[in-house]
Amino acid sequence: VNGVMTLGFAGARQQTELCNESLMLEKLPACGKSFEEMMKKVDSRKWCNLTEFIMYYDNFTQCTEREANNASCFWPNPLAEGFITGIHKQFFSNCTSEKVHWEDPPDEILITLILIPVMLTCAMITLVVWCSKRSDIL
């Protein structure tokens, strides 16, 4: 579906082509193929380490953006995102982030962390009361 729409805004005329989704879907696989070729240079055990292939991934995203724009489509768009998700599944499906399991500290440390501010507060109140009584005497 390729058409031309003319919009007028404050006397200025701007032409905007409608998104040619079929052209975009035809061109995106070339971006994926190029990324795949680049990823062959990276040891597959390092595919979860972004620093090993960040330049290749940047080229890949720029390629998908360029092809979407060439087809007069916004980027990202649902179709391009679906394609990118497919690439992610192909290369990064084994890269799961490990969940951090938070644990409470031992009771001794927890009690100490609670009692220290309580004791300091009591000490400060005592000091203020004592100082205020002393100023009354003077």
N, CA, C and O atoms as a MOPAC input file, in Angstrom:
PM7 MOZYME 1SCF
protein

 N      0.86300 1    -1.16500 1     0.00000 1
 C      0.00000 1     0.00000 1     0.00000 1
 C      0.90100 1     1.21600 1     0.00000 1
 O      1.44000 1     1.60000 1     1.03800 1
 N      1.06400 1     1.82300 1    -1.16800 1
 C      1.93000 1     2.97500 1    -1.28800 1
 C      1.12200 1     4.13200 1    -1.85000 1
 O      0.57100 1     4.02700 1    -2.94600 1
 N      1.04700 1     5.21100 1    -1.13100 1
 C      0.28000 1     6.35800 1    -1.57900 1
 C      0.96300 1     7.61600 1    -1.12000 1
 O      1.91200 1     7.56800 1    -0.33700 1
 N      0.48900 1     8.74000 1    -1.60000 1
 C      1.06100 1    10.01000 1    -1.20600 1
 C     -0.04100 1    10.83500 1    -0.57000 1
 O     -1.14500 1    10.94100 1    -1.10400 1
 N      0.27200 1    11.41700 1     0.57700 1
 C     -0.68600 1    12.22600 1     1.29000 1
 C     -0.06700 1    13.60800 1     1.44700 1
 O      1.09700 1    13.71500 1     1.83200 1
 N     -0.80500 1    14.65300 1     1.16300 1
 C     -0.30000 1    16.00700 1     1.28300 1
 C     -0.94500 1    16.66100 1     2.49400 1
 O     -2.16800 1    16.68200 1     2.63300 1
 N     -0.12000 1    17.18000 1     3.34500 1
 C     -0.59900 1    17.84500 1     4.54700 1
 C     -0.21300 1    19.31200 1     4.47800 1
 O      0.89600 1    19.64100 1     4.05500 1
 N     -1.10000 1    20.18300 1     4.88200 1
 C     -0.77800 1    21.59600 1     4.93500 1
 C     -0.74400 1    22.05000 1     6.37500 1
 O     -1.65100 1    21.73500 1     7.14500 1
 N      0.29100 1    22.78900 1     6.75300 1
 C      0.39100 1    23.29000 1     8.10900 1
 C      1.02300 1    24.66600 1     8.04800 1
 O      2.17800 1    24.81100 1     7.64900 1
 N      0.25800 1    25.68200 1     8.44600 1
 C      0.72800 1    27.07400 1     8.45900 1
 C      1.28600 1    27.47200 1     7.09800 1
 O      2.31900 1    28.13600 1     7.01200 1
 N      0.60100 1    27.06500 1     6.04400 1
 C      1.00000 1    27.44500 1     4.69600 1
 C      2.09700 1    26.58100 1     4.10900 1
 O      2.37600 1    26.68600 1     2.91500 1
 N      2.72500 1    25.73800 1     4.89600 1
 C      3.79400 1    24.87400 1     4.38700 1
 C      3.17700 1    23.56200 1     3.93200 1
 O      2.27400 1    23.03800 1     4.58400 1
 N      3.65900 1    23.03000 1     2.81700 1
 C      3.16800 1    21.75300 1     2.31400 1
 C      4.22900 1    20.70300 1     2.55600 1
 O      5.41500 1    20.91700 1     2.30500 1
 N      3.78000 1    19.57500 1     3.04600 1
 C      4.71500 1    18.49700 1     3.37300 1
 C      4.15900 1    17.20900 1     2.79800 1
 O      2.99300 1    16.87800 1     3.01200 1
 N      4.99700 1    16.48000 1     2.06600 1
 C      4.55600 1    15.21300 1     1.51200 1
 C      5.02700 1    14.08100 1     2.39900 1
 O      6.18500 1    14.03700 1     2.81300 1
 N      4.12100 1    13.17100 1     2.68300 1
 C      4.44300 1    12.01900 1     3.51000 1
 C      3.92300 1    10.78200 1     2.81100 1
 O      2.73200 1    10.67700 1     2.52000 1
 N      4.83500 1     9.82800 1     2.53600 1
 C      4.41800 1     8.58100 1     1.91000 1
 C      3.91500 1     7.63100 1     2.97800 1
 O      4.39500 1     7.64700 1     4.11200 1
 N      2.94900 1     6.80500 1     2.61400 1
 C      2.44400 1     5.80300 1     3.53500 1
 C      3.45100 1     4.66800 1     3.64500 1
 O      4.18800 1     4.37800 1     2.70300 1
 N      3.47000 1     4.03700 1     4.79800 1
 C      4.41300 1     2.94600 1     5.06800 1
 C      4.18700 1     1.78100 1     4.11000 1
 O      3.07000 1     1.28000 1     3.98100 1
 N      5.25100 1     1.35600 1     3.44500 1
 C      5.19800 1     0.19500 1     2.55600 1
 C      5.71500 1    -1.00000 1     3.35800 1
 O      6.89900 1    -1.33600 1     3.31700 1
 N      4.79800 1    -1.62800 1     4.08600 1
 C      5.18100 1    -2.71600 1     4.99500 1
 C      5.79100 1    -3.90200 1     4.26400 1
 O      6.73000 1    -4.52300 1     4.76300 1
 N      5.26700 1    -4.21900 1     3.09000 1
 C      5.79100 1    -5.37500 1     2.36100 1
 C      7.23100 1    -5.13000 1     1.92000 1
 O      8.05000 1    -6.04800 1     1.96400 1
 N      7.55400 1    -3.90700 1     1.49500 1
 C      8.93100 1    -3.56400 1     1.11600 1
 C      9.84900 1    -3.66800 1     2.33800 1
 O     10.95400 1    -4.20300 1     2.25300 1
 N      9.37700 1    -3.15300 1     3.46700 1
 C     10.18900 1    -3.21000 1     4.67900 1
 C     10.45600 1    -4.66300 1     5.07300 1
 O     11.59100 1    -5.01800 1     5.39100 1
 N      9.42100 1    -5.50500 1     5.05300 1
 C      9.58900 1    -6.91500 1     5.42700 1
 C     10.47100 1    -7.66900 1     4.44000 1
 O     11.08900 1    -8.67500 1     4.78700 1
 N     10.52300 1    -7.17200 1     3.21000 1
 C     11.38500 1    -7.78400 1     2.19500 1
 C     12.84500 1    -7.42600 1     2.44500 1
 O     13.73500 1    -8.23300 1     2.17500 1
 N     13.10100 1    -6.21500 1     2.96200 1
 C     14.46700 1    -5.71500 1     3.14000 1
 C     15.08800 1    -6.06800 1     4.49600 1
 O     16.30900 1    -6.17800 1     4.59900 1
 N     14.26600 1    -6.24600 1     5.53700 1
 C     14.80000 1    -6.49700 1     6.87300 1
 C     15.65400 1    -7.76700 1     6.97000 1
 O     16.65100 1    -7.75600 1     7.69100 1
 N     15.31000 1    -8.86300 1     6.27700 1
 C     16.15100 1   -10.05900 1     6.38300 1
 C     17.61200 1    -9.83800 1     5.98400 1
 O     18.49500 1   -10.54000 1     6.47900 1
 N     17.87900 1    -8.88600 1     5.10800 1
 C     19.27100 1    -8.58300 1     4.74900 1
 C     20.02400 1    -8.06100 1     5.97100 1
 O     21.20800 1    -8.35300 1     6.14100 1
 N     19.34300 1    -7.28900 1     6.82400 1
 C     19.96400 1    -6.80200 1     8.06500 1
 C     20.27700 1    -7.98000 1     8.97400 1
 O     21.35200 1    -8.05100 1     9.56800 1
 N     19.33300 1    -8.89900 1     9.07500 1
 C     19.52400 1   -10.08300 1     9.90700 1
 C     20.65100 1   -10.94800 1     9.39500 1
 O     21.43700 1   -11.47300 1    10.18500 1
 N     20.74600 1   -11.10800 1     8.07500 1
 C     21.80400 1   -11.93400 1     7.46700 1
 C     23.17400 1   -11.31000 1     7.73700 1
 O     24.13200 1   -12.01500 1     8.05500 1
 N     23.25700 1    -9.99000 1     7.60900 1
 C     24.51500 1    -9.29100 1     7.86900 1
 C     24.92000 1    -9.45500 1     9.33500 1
 O     26.08900 1    -9.69400 1     9.63600 1
 N     23.95200 1    -9.32600 1    10.24300 1
 C     24.23100 1    -9.50500 1    11.66800 1
 C     24.68100 1   -10.93200 1    11.95200 1
 O     25.60200 1   -11.16000 1    12.73600 1
 N     24.02600 1   -11.88300 1    11.30800 1
 C     24.38700 1   -13.29200 1    11.48600 1
 C     25.82800 1   -13.54300 1    11.05100 1
 O     26.56500 1   -14.26000 1    11.72800 1
 N     26.23400 1   -12.95500 1     9.92100 1
 C     27.60700 1   -13.10800 1     9.42700 1
 C     28.61200 1   -12.51800 1    10.42700 1
 O     29.66600 1   -13.10000 1    10.68400 1
 N     28.26800 1   -11.36500 1    10.97600 1
 C     29.15700 1   -10.73200 1    11.95100 1
 C     29.24000 1   -11.55800 1    13.23200 1
 O     30.31200 1   -11.67800 1    13.82500 1
 N     28.10500 1   -12.13100 1    13.66500 1
 C     28.08600 1   -12.90100 1    14.90600 1
 C     28.88800 1   -14.20200 1    14.78000 1
 O     29.29300 1   -14.77700 1    15.79000 1
 N     29.11900 1   -14.66600 1    13.55100 1
 C     29.94400 1   -15.85500 1    13.36200 1
 C     31.38400 1   -15.60600 1    13.79700 1
 O     32.12400 1   -16.54600 1    14.08800 1
 N     31.78100 1   -14.31800 1    13.83900 1
 C     33.13300 1   -13.96600 1    14.26400 1
 C     33.28100 1   -14.02300 1    15.78900 1
 O     34.39200 1   -14.03700 1    16.31700 1
 N     32.13700 1   -14.05600 1    16.48400 1
 C     32.14600 1   -14.05100 1    17.94500 1
 C     31.93100 1   -15.47400 1    18.44300 1
 O     31.04300 1   -16.17900 1    17.96300 1
 N     32.73900 1   -15.88900 1    19.40000 1
 C     32.57200 1   -17.20700 1    20.02000 1
 C     31.16700 1   -17.28800 1    20.61400 1
 O     30.75900 1   -16.40100 1    21.36400 1
 N     30.42900 1   -18.34000 1    20.28500 1
 C     29.03100 1   -18.43900 1    20.72300 1
 C     28.90300 1   -18.44300 1    22.24400 1
 O     27.83600 1   -18.12700 1    22.76900 1
 N     29.96400 1   -18.79200 1    22.95600 1
 C     29.92200 1   -18.73900 1    24.41700 1
 C     29.93900 1   -17.30400 1    24.93000 1
 O     29.65300 1   -17.05700 1    26.10100 1
 N     30.27500 1   -16.35300 1    24.05000 1
 C     30.33700 1   -14.94900 1    24.44600 1
 C     29.14800 1   -14.15300 1    23.91500 1
 O     29.14100 1   -12.92400 1    23.99600 1
 N     28.13800 1   -14.84500 1    23.37000 1
 C     26.98500 1   -14.14700 1    22.81700 1
 C     26.16500 1   -13.41500 1    23.87000 1
 O     25.38200 1   -12.52800 1    23.52900 1
 N     26.32500 1   -13.75900 1    25.11200 1
 C     25.56400 1   -13.08200 1    26.17000 1
 C     26.32100 1   -11.88400 1    26.73500 1
 O     25.81100 1   -11.18300 1    27.60800 1
 N     27.52700 1   -11.64900 1    26.24400 1
 C     28.33500 1   -10.52700 1    26.69800 1
 C     28.26000 1    -9.42400 1    25.64300 1
 O     28.94100 1    -9.48300 1    24.61900 1
 N     27.43800 1    -8.43400 1    25.90000 1
 C     27.16200 1    -7.37600 1    24.92600 1
 C     28.42800 1    -6.67100 1    24.45500 1
 O     28.49600 1    -6.23600 1    23.30600 1
 N     29.42700 1    -6.55100 1    25.32000 1
 C     30.65200 1    -5.85100 1    24.92300 1
 C     31.38500 1    -6.55800 1    23.79400 1
 O     32.17700 1    -5.93700 1    23.08400 1
 N     31.13000 1    -7.85700 1    23.61900 1
 C     31.80500 1    -8.62300 1    22.56400 1
 C     31.26100 1    -8.30200 1    21.16900 1
 O     31.96900 1    -8.48700 1    20.17900 1
 N     30.02100 1    -7.82600 1    21.07600 1
 C     29.41700 1    -7.63000 1    19.75300 1
 C     28.59800 1    -6.35600 1    19.65100 1
 O     27.74500 1    -6.24700 1    18.77000 1
 N     28.83400 1    -5.38900 1    20.52900 1
 C     28.02200 1    -4.17700 1    20.55500 1
 C     28.04100 1    -3.44100 1    19.21600 1
 O     27.02000 1    -2.89500 1    18.80000 1
 N     29.17900 1    -3.42000 1    18.54100 1
 C     29.26600 1    -2.72200 1    17.25000 1
 C     28.41500 1    -3.43100 1    16.19900 1
 O     27.76000 1    -2.77900 1    15.38600 1
 N     28.42300 1    -4.76500 1    16.21400 1
 C     27.61400 1    -5.51800 1    15.25500 1
 C     26.12700 1    -5.27100 1    15.51000 1
 O     25.34000 1    -5.12400 1    14.57400 1
 N     25.75800 1    -5.22800 1    16.78800 1
 C     24.35000 1    -5.01900 1    17.13600 1
 C     23.92300 1    -3.60100 1    16.76100 1
 O     22.80200 1    -3.38400 1    16.30200 1
 N     24.82400 1    -2.64000 1    16.95700 1
 C     24.52900 1    -1.26200 1    16.57700 1
 C     24.31600 1    -1.16400 1    15.06600 1
 O     23.38700 1    -0.49800 1    14.60900 1
 N     25.17600 1    -1.82900 1    14.29400 1
 C     25.00500 1    -1.84500 1    12.83600 1
 C     23.66800 1    -2.48800 1    12.45000 1
 O     22.99000 1    -2.02500 1    11.53200 1
 N     23.30300 1    -3.54500 1    13.15300 1
 C     22.04100 1    -4.24000 1    12.89500 1
 C     20.84600 1    -3.31800 1    13.14600 1
 O     19.94700 1    -3.22900 1    12.30900 1
 N     20.83100 1    -2.63400 1    14.28700 1
 C     19.69100 1    -1.75400 1    14.58000 1
 C     19.64500 1    -0.57200 1    13.61400 1
 O     18.56600 1    -0.14100 1    13.20900 1
 N     20.81700 1    -0.04600 1    13.24500 1
 C     20.83600 1     1.04100 1    12.27100 1
 C     20.30600 1     0.57000 1    10.91900 1
 O     19.60200 1     1.30700 1    10.22800 1
 N     20.64700 1    -0.65700 1    10.55000 1
 C     20.16900 1    -1.22800 1     9.29400 1
 C     18.64400 1    -1.36000 1     9.31400 1
 O     17.97700 1    -0.99200 1     8.34700 1
 N     18.09600 1    -1.88300 1    10.40900 1
 C     16.62900 1    -2.04000 1    10.47100 1
 C     15.94600 1    -0.67600 1    10.44700 1
 O     14.88900 1    -0.51800 1     9.83500 1
 N     16.54500 1     0.30200 1    11.10600 1
 C     15.96500 1     1.64800 1    11.09200 1
 C     16.02200 1     2.24300 1     9.68400 1
 O     15.05500 1     2.84200 1     9.21300 1
 N     17.16500 1     2.07000 1     9.02100 1
 C     17.33500 1     2.60000 1     7.66500 1
 C     16.32000 1     1.96900 1     6.69600 1
 O     15.69500 1     2.66700 1     5.89800 1
 N     16.16700 1     0.63800 1     6.77900 1
 C     15.23600 1    -0.04300 1     5.87100 1
 C     13.78400 1     0.34000 1     6.16600 1
 O     12.97300 1     0.46000 1     5.24800 1
 N     13.46100 1     0.52900 1     7.43500 1
 C     12.10400 1     0.97900 1     7.77100 1
 C     11.86800 1     2.38100 1     7.21000 1
 O     10.81000 1     2.65000 1     6.64100 1
 N     12.83500 1     3.26300 1     7.36700 1
 C     12.69600 1     4.62900 1     6.84600 1
 C     12.64000 1     4.64400 1     5.32800 1
 O     11.89200 1     5.42900 1     4.74600 1
 N     13.42900 1     3.77900 1     4.67000 1
 C     13.39300 1     3.70300 1     3.20500 1
 C     12.02800 1     3.25800 1     2.69400 1
 O     11.63000 1     3.59800 1     1.58000 1
 N     11.31600 1     2.49400 1     3.51900 1
 C      9.96800 1     2.04800 1     3.14700 1
 C      8.91300 1     3.02500 1     3.67100 1
 O      7.72100 1     2.71900 1     3.67900 1
 N      9.36600 1     4.20500 1     4.10800 1
 C      8.48800 1     5.25900 1     4.64200 1
 C      7.73100 1     4.80800 1     5.88400 1
 O      6.58400 1     5.20000 1     6.10100 1
 N      8.38100 1     3.98300 1     6.69400 1
 C      7.76800 1     3.49100 1     7.92500 1
 C      8.48600 1     4.09500 1     9.12300 1
 O      9.68100 1     4.38400 1     9.07400 1
 N      7.74000 1     4.27200 1    10.17900 1
 C      8.35600 1     4.69500 1    11.42600 1
 C      9.19500 1     3.55200 1    11.97200 1
 O      8.95500 1     2.38500 1    11.66200 1
 N     10.17600 1     3.90000 1    12.78300 1
 C     10.97200 1     2.87700 1    13.44400 1
 C     11.13600 1     3.28200 1    14.89000 1
 O     11.44800 1     4.44700 1    15.13600 1
 N     10.95300 1     2.42400 1    15.85100 1
 C     10.50800 1     1.04000 1    15.67400 1
 C      9.01300 1     0.98200 1    15.42100 1
 O      8.26500 1     1.88200 1    15.80300 1
 N      8.60200 1    -0.07200 1    14.78000 1
 C      7.19000 1    -0.33600 1    14.54000 1
 C      6.94800 1    -1.80900 1    14.85200 1
 O      7.90200 1    -2.58100 1    14.95000 1
 N      5.70200 1    -2.20500 1    15.00700 1
 C      5.43200 1    -3.59200 1    15.42700 1
 C      6.06600 1    -4.65700 1    14.52700 1
 O      6.55200 1    -5.67100 1    15.02800 1
 N      6.06700 1    -4.44300 1    13.21700 1
 C      6.64900 1    -5.44100 1    12.31600 1
 C      8.17000 1    -5.52400 1    12.48400 1
 O      8.73500 1    -6.61700 1    12.52600 1
 N      8.82700 1    -4.36500 1    12.58000 1
 C     10.27800 1    -4.35000 1    12.77800 1
 C     10.62200 1    -4.94000 1    14.14500 1
 O     11.59500 1    -5.68100 1    14.27800 1
 N      9.82900 1    -4.61200 1    15.15200 1
 C     10.07500 1    -5.15700 1    16.48900 1
 C      9.93900 1    -6.68300 1    16.48500 1
 O     10.71000 1    -7.38200 1    17.14300 1
 N      8.95500 1    -7.19100 1    15.74100 1
 C      8.79400 1    -8.63700 1    15.63400 1
 C     10.00600 1    -9.28400 1    14.98700 1
 O     10.44500 1   -10.35400 1    15.41000 1
 N     10.54800 1    -8.63900 1    13.96300 1
 C     11.73700 1    -9.15600 1    13.29100 1
 C     12.92800 1    -9.14200 1    14.25000 1
 O     13.67000 1   -10.12100 1    14.33100 1
 N     13.11200 1    -8.03800 1    14.97600 1
 C     14.23100 1    -7.91000 1    15.91200 1
 C     14.09600 1    -8.94400 1    17.03200 1
 O     15.09000 1    -9.52000 1    17.47400 1
 N     12.86900 1    -9.17400 1    17.48400 1
 C     12.63400 1   -10.18200 1    18.52000 1
 C     13.03200 1   -11.56200 1    18.01700 1
 O     13.59200 1   -12.35900 1    18.77000 1
 N     12.74900 1   -11.85000 1    16.75400 1
 C     13.16200 1   -13.12500 1    16.16400 1
 C     14.66700 1   -13.28900 1    16.17000 1
 O     15.17300 1   -14.37600 1    16.44900 1
 N     15.39300 1   -12.21300 1    15.86100 1
 C     16.86200 1   -12.24500 1    15.89500 1
 C     17.33000 1   -12.47400 1    17.32600 1
 O     18.27000 1   -13.23200 1    17.56400 1
 N     16.67500 1   -11.81800 1    18.27600 1
 C     17.04300 1   -12.00600 1    19.68600 1
 C     16.85100 1   -13.45900 1    20.09700 1
 O     17.70100 1   -14.03000 1    20.78100 1
 N     15.74900 1   -14.05200 1    19.68900 1
 C     15.50500 1   -15.45500 1    20.04000 1
 C     16.55300 1   -16.36300 1    19.41400 1
 O     16.97200 1   -17.35000 1    20.01900 1
 N     16.97400 1   -16.02400 1    18.19700 1
 C     17.95900 1   -16.84900 1    17.50400 1
 C     19.31400 1   -16.81000 1    18.20500 1
 O     19.97200 1   -17.84300 1    18.33100 1
 N     19.73600 1   -15.63400 1    18.66100 1
 C     21.08800 1   -15.49400 1    19.20700 1
 C     21.15700 1   -15.42300 1    20.72600 1
 O     22.16100 1   -15.82200 1    21.31700 1
 N     20.11400 1   -14.92700 1    21.36200 1
 C     20.21700 1   -14.62500 1    22.79600 1
 C     19.21100 1   -15.37500 1    23.65700 1
 O     18.95500 1   -14.97400 1    24.79300 1
 N     18.63700 1   -16.45500 1    23.14000 1
 C     17.62500 1   -17.17900 1    23.91700 1
 C     18.21400 1   -17.83800 1    25.15700 1
 O     17.48800 1   -18.10000 1    26.11600 1
 N     19.50700 1   -18.10900 1    25.15700 1
 C     20.14300 1   -18.73600 1    26.32200 1
 C     20.68100 1   -17.71800 1    27.32300 1
 O     21.26500 1   -18.09000 1    28.34100 1
 N     20.48400 1   -16.44800 1    27.03700 1
 C     21.00600 1   -15.38700 1    27.90900 1
 C     19.91100 1   -14.95100 1    28.87700 1
 O     19.20400 1   -13.97400 1    28.62900 1
 N     19.78300 1   -15.66000 1    29.94700 1
 C     18.79300 1   -15.28000 1    30.94800 1
 C     19.50900 1   -14.57100 1    32.07600 1
 O     20.59500 1   -14.97400 1    32.49300 1
 N     18.89500 1   -13.51900 1    32.56100 1
 C     19.50700 1   -12.81600 1    33.68500 1
 C     19.21800 1   -13.59200 1    34.95300 1
 O     18.09300 1   -14.02300 1    35.20400 1
 N     20.25500 1   -13.75500 1    35.73600 1
 C     20.10000 1   -14.48900 1    36.98000 1
 C     19.40600 1   -13.59400 1    37.99300 1
 O     19.79100 1   -12.44200 1    38.19300 1
 N     18.39000 1   -14.13400 1    38.62000 1
 C     17.65300 1   -13.37900 1    39.62600 1
 C     18.47200 1   -13.35300 1    40.91900 1
 O     19.03500 1   -14.36400 1    41.33600 1
 N     18.52200 1   -12.19500 1    41.52700 1
 C     19.23400 1   -12.04800 1    42.78700 1
 C     18.28100 1   -12.43900 1    43.90900 1
 O     17.16400 1   -11.92900 1    43.99700 1
 N     18.72700 1   -13.33200 1    44.74600 1
 C     17.92000 1   -13.75300 1    45.88800 1
 C     18.38600 1   -12.96700 1    47.11000 1
 O     19.48100 1   -13.18000 1    47.63000 1
 N     17.52400 1   -12.05600 1    47.55100 1
 C     17.86100 1   -11.24100 1    48.70500 1
 C     17.57400 1   -12.02400 1    49.97300 1
 O     16.55900 1   -12.71100 1    50.07900 1
 N     18.47400 1   -11.91300 1    50.92400 1
 C     18.29700 1   -12.57900 1    52.20200 1
 C     18.46000 1   -11.56500 1    53.31400 1
 O     19.23000 1   -10.61200 1    53.19600 1
 N     17.72300 1   -11.78100 1    54.40400 1
 C     17.89700 1   -10.93300 1    55.57700 1
 C     19.24800 1   -11.23400 1    56.19700 1
 O     19.73000 1   -12.36600 1    56.14400 1
 N     19.86300 1   -10.19900 1    56.79100 1
 C     21.12300 1   -10.47200 1    57.48500 1
 C     20.84300 1   -11.30900 1    58.72900 1
 O     19.69400 1   -11.42300 1    59.15500 1
 N     21.87900 1   -11.89000 1    59.30900 1
 C     21.67900 1   -12.65800 1    60.54400 1
 C     21.04100 1   -11.78100 1    61.63000 1
 O     21.18300 1   -10.55800 1    61.61500 1
 N     20.34300 1   -12.41700 1    62.56000 1
 C     19.61000 1   -11.68600 1    63.59400 1
 C     20.50500 1   -10.74100 1    64.38500 1
 O     20.08500 1    -9.63300 1    64.72200 1
 N     21.74300 1   -11.16300 1    64.69000 1
 C     22.64200 1   -10.31400 1    65.47500 1
 C     22.91200 1    -8.98800 1    64.76300 1
 O     22.89300 1    -7.92400 1    65.38200 1
 N     23.16000 1    -9.06600 1    63.47100 1
 C     23.43600 1    -7.85100 1    62.70000 1
 C     22.16600 1    -7.01500 1    62.57600 1
 O     22.22000 1    -5.79200 1    62.70800 1
 N     21.03400 1    -7.65100 1    62.32600 1
 C     19.76900 1    -6.93700 1    62.18900 1
 C     19.42000 1    -6.19000 1    63.47300 1
 O     19.02600 1    -5.02400 1    63.42700 1
 N     19.56200 1    -6.85500 1    64.61200 1
 C     19.26400 1    -6.21700 1    65.90300 1
 C     20.20700 1    -5.04200 1    66.14500 1
 O     19.78700 1    -3.99300 1    66.63200 1
 N     21.48500 1    -5.22100 1    65.80100 1
 C     22.46500 1    -4.13900 1    65.96600 1
 C     22.09600 1    -2.95000 1    65.08500 1
 O     22.15100 1    -1.80500 1    65.53500 1
 N     21.72200 1    -3.21100 1    63.83600 1
 C     21.36000 1    -2.12600 1    62.92100 1
 C     20.09800 1    -1.38700 1    63.37900 1
 O     19.93100 1    -0.20500 1    63.07700 1
 N     19.22600 1    -2.06200 1    64.09200 1
 C     18.01300 1    -1.41500 1    64.60700 1
 C     18.31900 1    -0.64700 1    65.89500 1
 O     17.84000 1     0.47200 1    66.08200 1
 N     19.11800 1    -1.24800 1    66.78100 1
 C     19.37200 1    -0.64400 1    68.08800 1
 C     20.29100 1     0.57500 1    68.02700 1
 O     20.13000 1     1.49400 1    68.83000 1
 N     21.24200 1     0.61000 1    67.10500 1
 C     22.17400 1     1.74500 1    67.04100 1
 C     21.42700 1     3.07000 1    66.84600 1
 O     21.66900 1     3.99800 1    67.61800 1
 N     20.53000 1     3.21200 1    65.85400 1
 C     19.81400 1     4.48800 1    65.72600 1
 C     18.91400 1     4.78400 1    66.94000 1
 O     18.77600 1     5.94200 1    67.33400 1
 N     18.30800 1     3.75400 1    67.52900 1
 C     17.46500 1     3.96800 1    68.70500 1
 C     18.31100 1     4.50100 1    69.85500 1
 O     17.91700 1     5.46400 1    70.51400 1
 N     19.47400 1     3.88600 1    70.10700 1
 C     20.35500 1     4.32000 1    71.19600 1
 C     20.88500 1     5.73500 1    70.94700 1
 O     20.96200 1     6.54600 1    71.86900 1
 N     21.24900 1     6.02400 1    69.68900 1
 C     21.73900 1     7.37700 1    69.38100 1
 C     20.64200 1     8.41000 1    69.59400 1
 O     20.91400 1     9.50400 1    70.09100 1
 N     19.41600 1     8.08300 1    69.23000 1
 C     18.29200 1     9.00400 1    69.42700 1
 C     18.08500 1     9.26100 1    70.91600 1
 O     17.92300 1    10.40800 1    71.33400 1
 N     18.09100 1     8.20200 1    71.71400 1
 C     17.93000 1     8.35300 1    73.16300 1
 C     19.06900 1     9.19100 1    73.74300 1
 O     18.83700 1    10.05300 1    74.58900 1
 N     20.28600 1     8.94300 1    73.29500 1
 C     21.43600 1     9.68900 1    73.79500 1
 C     21.32300 1    11.16900 1    73.44400 1
 O     21.63300 1    12.03100 1    74.26700 1
 N     20.87900 1    11.46400 1    72.22700 1
 C     20.74000 1    12.86600 1    71.81300 1
 C     19.64700 1    13.56800 1    72.62000 1
 O     19.81200 1    14.72400 1    73.00900 1
 N     18.53500 1    12.88000 1    72.87400 1
 C     17.45000 1    13.47400 1    73.66700 1
 C     17.95400 1    13.75700 1    75.08400 1
 O     17.70200 1    14.82500 1    75.64300 1
 N     18.66800 1    12.78800 1    75.65400 1
 C     19.21800 1    12.96900 1    77.00300 1
 C     20.17600 1    14.14800 1    77.03300 1
 O     20.14000 1    14.95400 1    77.96300 1
 N     21.02700 1    14.25700 1    76.02800 1
 C     21.99100 1    15.36000 1    75.96000 1
 C     21.28500 1    16.70700 1    75.83800 1
 O     21.68100 1    17.66800 1    76.49600 1
 N     20.25300 1    16.79100 1    75.01100 1
 C     19.51400 1    18.05000 1    74.83800 1
 C     18.82500 1    18.43400 1    76.14100 1
 O     18.88300 1    19.59600 1    76.54300 1
 N     18.17200 1    17.47900 1    76.81400 1
 C     17.50000 1    17.76900 1    78.08000 1
 C     18.51700 1    18.20600 1    79.12600 1
 O     18.28300 1    19.17900 1    79.84300 1
 N     19.64600 1    17.49900 1    79.22500 1
 C     20.66900 1    17.84100 1    80.20400 1
 C     21.23400 1    19.23600 1    79.96300 1
 O     21.43300 1    20.01600 1    80.89500 1
 N     21.49600 1    19.54100 1    78.64100 1
 C     22.03600 1    20.87100 1    78.31000 1
 C     21.01800 1    21.97100 1    78.59000 1
 O     21.38900 1    23.05900 1    79.03200 1
 N     19.73200 1    21.69800 1    78.33500 1
 C     18.71900 1    22.72400 1    78.56300 1
 C     18.55000 1    22.97000 1    80.07100 1
 O     18.29300 1    24.10700 1    80.46800 1
 N     18.68600 1    21.94900 1    80.91700 1
 C     18.62800 1    22.12600 1    82.37400 1
 C     19.84700 1    22.90800 1    82.84800 1
 O     19.72200 1    23.75100 1    83.73600 1
 N     20.99000 1    22.65600 1    82.29300 1
 C     22.21400 1    23.37200 1    82.68200 1
 C     22.10300 1    24.84600 1    82.32200 1
 O     22.56600 1    25.70300 1    83.07500 1
 N     21.48000 1    25.16000 1    81.15000 1
 C     21.36000 1    26.57700 1    80.76200 1
 C     20.39900 1    27.29400 1    81.68300 1
 O     20.53100 1    28.50100 1    81.88300 1
 N     19.41200 1    26.57000 1    82.26400 1
 C     18.50000 1    27.18400 1    83.22300 1
 C     19.23400 1    27.54800 1    84.49500 1
 O     18.93300 1    28.56700 1    85.11700 1
 N     20.19300 1    26.72600 1    84.88800 1
 C     20.96400 1    26.97100 1    86.10700 1
 C     21.86000 1    28.19300 1    85.90600 1
 O     22.01200 1    29.01400 1    86.81100 1
 N     22.45100 1    28.30900 1    84.71500 1
 C     23.35500 1    29.43100 1    84.44500 1
 C     22.52700 1    30.65200 1    84.21700 1
 O     23.07000 1    31.72900 1    83.97000 1

